[in-house]
mmCIF file of C-alpha atoms in Angstrom:
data_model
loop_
_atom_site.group_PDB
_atom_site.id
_atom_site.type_symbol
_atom_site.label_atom_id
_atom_site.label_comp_id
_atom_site.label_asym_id
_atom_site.label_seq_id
_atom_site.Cartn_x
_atom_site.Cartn_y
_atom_site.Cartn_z
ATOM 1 C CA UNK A 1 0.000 0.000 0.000
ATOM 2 C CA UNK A 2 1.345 3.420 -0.747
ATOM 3 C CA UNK A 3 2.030 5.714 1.796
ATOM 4 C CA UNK A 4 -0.273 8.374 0.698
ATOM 5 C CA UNK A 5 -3.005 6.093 0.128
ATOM 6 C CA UNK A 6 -2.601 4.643 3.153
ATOM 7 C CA UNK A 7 -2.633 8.526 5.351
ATOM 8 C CA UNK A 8 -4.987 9.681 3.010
ATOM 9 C CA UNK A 9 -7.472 6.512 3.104
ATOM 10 C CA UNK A 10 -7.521 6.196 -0.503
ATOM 11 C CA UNK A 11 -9.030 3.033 -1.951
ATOM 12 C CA UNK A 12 -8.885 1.869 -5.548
ATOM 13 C CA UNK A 13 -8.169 -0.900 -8.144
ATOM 14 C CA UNK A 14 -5.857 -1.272 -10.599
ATOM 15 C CA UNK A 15 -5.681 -3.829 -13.642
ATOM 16 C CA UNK A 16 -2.439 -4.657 -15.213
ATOM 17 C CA UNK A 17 -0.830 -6.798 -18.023
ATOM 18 C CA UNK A 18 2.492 -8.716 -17.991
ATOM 19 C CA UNK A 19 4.266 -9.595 -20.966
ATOM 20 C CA UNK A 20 6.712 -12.719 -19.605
ATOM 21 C CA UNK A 21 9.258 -13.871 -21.914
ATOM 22 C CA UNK A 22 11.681 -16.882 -20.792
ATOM 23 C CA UNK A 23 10.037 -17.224 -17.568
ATOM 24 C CA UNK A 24 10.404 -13.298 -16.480
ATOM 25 C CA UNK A 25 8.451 -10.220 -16.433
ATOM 26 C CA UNK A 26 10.013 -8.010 -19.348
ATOM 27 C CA UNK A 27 6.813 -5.485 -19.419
ATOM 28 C CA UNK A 28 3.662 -4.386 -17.539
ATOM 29 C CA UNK A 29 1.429 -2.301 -18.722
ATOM 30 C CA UNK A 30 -1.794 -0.588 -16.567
ATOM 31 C CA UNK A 31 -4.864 -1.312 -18.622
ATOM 32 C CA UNK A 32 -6.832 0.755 -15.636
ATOM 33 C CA UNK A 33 -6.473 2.364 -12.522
ATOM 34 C CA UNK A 34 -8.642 3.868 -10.115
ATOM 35 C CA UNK A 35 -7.976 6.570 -9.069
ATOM 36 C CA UNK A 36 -5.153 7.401 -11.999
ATOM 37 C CA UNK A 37 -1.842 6.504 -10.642
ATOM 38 C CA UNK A 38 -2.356 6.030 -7.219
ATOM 39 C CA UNK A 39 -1.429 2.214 -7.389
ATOM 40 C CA UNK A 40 0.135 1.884 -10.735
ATOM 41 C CA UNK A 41 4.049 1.882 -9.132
ATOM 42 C CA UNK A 42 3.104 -0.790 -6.480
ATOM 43 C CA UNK A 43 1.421 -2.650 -9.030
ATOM 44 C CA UNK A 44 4.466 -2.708 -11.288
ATOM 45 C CA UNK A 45 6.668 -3.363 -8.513
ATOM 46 C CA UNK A 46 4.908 -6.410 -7.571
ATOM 47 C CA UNK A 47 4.364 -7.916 -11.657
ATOM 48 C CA UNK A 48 7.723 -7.444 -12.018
ATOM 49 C CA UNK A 49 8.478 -10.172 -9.283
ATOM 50 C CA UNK A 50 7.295 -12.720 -10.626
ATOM 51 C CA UNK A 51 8.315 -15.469 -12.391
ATOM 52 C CA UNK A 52 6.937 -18.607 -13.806
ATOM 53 C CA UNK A 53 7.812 -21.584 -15.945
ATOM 54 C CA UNK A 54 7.852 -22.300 -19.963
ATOM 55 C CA UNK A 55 9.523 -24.102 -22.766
ATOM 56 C CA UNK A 56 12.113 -22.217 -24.603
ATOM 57 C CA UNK A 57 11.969 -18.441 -24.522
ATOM 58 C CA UNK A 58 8.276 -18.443 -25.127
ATOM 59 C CA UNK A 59 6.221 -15.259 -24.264
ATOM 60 C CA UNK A 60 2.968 -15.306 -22.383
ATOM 61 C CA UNK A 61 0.943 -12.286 -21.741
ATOM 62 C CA UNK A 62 -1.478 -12.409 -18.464
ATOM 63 C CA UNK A 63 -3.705 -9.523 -17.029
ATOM 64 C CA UNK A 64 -4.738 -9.162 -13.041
ATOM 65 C CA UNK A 65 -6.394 -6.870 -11.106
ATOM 66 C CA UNK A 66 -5.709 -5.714 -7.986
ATOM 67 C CA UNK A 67 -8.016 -4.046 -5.371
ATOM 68 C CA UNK A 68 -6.706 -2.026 -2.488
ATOM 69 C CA UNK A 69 -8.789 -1.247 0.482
ATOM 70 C CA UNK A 70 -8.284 -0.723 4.337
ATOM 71 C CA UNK A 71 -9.563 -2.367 7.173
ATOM 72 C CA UNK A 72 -8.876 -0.903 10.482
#
Protein backbone atom coordinates (compact mmCIF):
# COMPACT_ATOMS: atom_id res chain seq x y z
CA UNK A 1 0.00 0.00 0.00
CA UNK A 2 1.35 3.42 -0.75
CA UNK A 3 2.03 5.71 1.80
CA UNK A 4 -0.27 8.37 0.70
CA UNK A 5 -3.01 6.09 0.13
CA UNK A 6 -2.60 4.64 3.15
CA UNK A 7 -2.63 8.53 5.35
CA UNK A 8 -4.99 9.68 3.01
CA UNK A 9 -7.47 6.51 3.10
CA UNK A 10 -7.52 6.20 -0.50
CA UNK A 11 -9.03 3.03 -1.95
CA UNK A 12 -8.88 1.87 -5.55
CA UNK A 13 -8.17 -0.90 -8.14
CA UNK A 14 -5.86 -1.27 -10.60
CA UNK A 15 -5.68 -3.83 -13.64
CA UNK A 16 -2.44 -4.66 -15.21
CA UNK A 17 -0.83 -6.80 -18.02
CA UNK A 18 2.49 -8.72 -17.99
CA UNK A 19 4.27 -9.59 -20.97
CA UNK A 20 6.71 -12.72 -19.60
CA UNK A 21 9.26 -13.87 -21.91
CA UNK A 22 11.68 -16.88 -20.79
CA UNK A 23 10.04 -17.22 -17.57
CA UNK A 24 10.40 -13.30 -16.48
CA UNK A 25 8.45 -10.22 -16.43
CA UNK A 26 10.01 -8.01 -19.35
CA UNK A 27 6.81 -5.49 -19.42
CA UNK A 28 3.66 -4.39 -17.54
CA UNK A 29 1.43 -2.30 -18.72
CA UNK A 30 -1.79 -0.59 -16.57
CA UNK A 31 -4.86 -1.31 -18.62
CA UNK A 32 -6.83 0.75 -15.64
CA UNK A 33 -6.47 2.36 -12.52
CA UNK A 34 -8.64 3.87 -10.12
CA UNK A 35 -7.98 6.57 -9.07
CA UNK A 36 -5.15 7.40 -12.00
CA UNK A 37 -1.84 6.50 -10.64
CA UNK A 38 -2.36 6.03 -7.22
CA UNK A 39 -1.43 2.21 -7.39
CA UNK A 40 0.14 1.88 -10.73
CA UNK A 41 4.05 1.88 -9.13
CA UNK A 42 3.10 -0.79 -6.48
CA UNK A 43 1.42 -2.65 -9.03
CA UNK A 44 4.47 -2.71 -11.29
CA UNK A 45 6.67 -3.36 -8.51
CA UNK A 46 4.91 -6.41 -7.57
CA UNK A 47 4.36 -7.92 -11.66
CA UNK A 48 7.72 -7.44 -12.02
CA UNK A 49 8.48 -10.17 -9.28
CA UNK A 50 7.30 -12.72 -10.63
CA UNK A 51 8.31 -15.47 -12.39
CA UNK A 52 6.94 -18.61 -13.81
CA UNK A 53 7.81 -21.58 -15.95
CA UNK A 54 7.85 -22.30 -19.96
CA UNK A 55 9.52 -24.10 -22.77
CA UNK A 56 12.11 -22.22 -24.60
CA UNK A 57 11.97 -18.44 -24.52
CA UNK A 58 8.28 -18.44 -25.13
CA UNK A 59 6.22 -15.26 -24.26
CA UNK A 60 2.97 -15.31 -22.38
CA UNK A 61 0.94 -12.29 -21.74
CA UNK A 62 -1.48 -12.41 -18.46
CA UNK A 63 -3.70 -9.52 -17.03
CA UNK A 64 -4.74 -9.16 -13.04
CA UNK A 65 -6.39 -6.87 -11.11
CA UNK A 66 -5.71 -5.71 -7.99
CA UNK A 67 -8.02 -4.05 -5.37
CA UNK A 68 -6.71 -2.03 -2.49
CA UNK A 69 -8.79 -1.25 0.48
CA UNK A 70 -8.28 -0.72 4.34
CA UNK A 71 -9.56 -2.37 7.17
CA UNK A 72 -8.88 -0.90 10.48
Amino acid sequence: MPPRALAEGIVGAVTARATIKGGKVVRVDIVKSTPPGVFDASVRRAMTQYQCKVDGNDQVVVEQSFDFTQTD
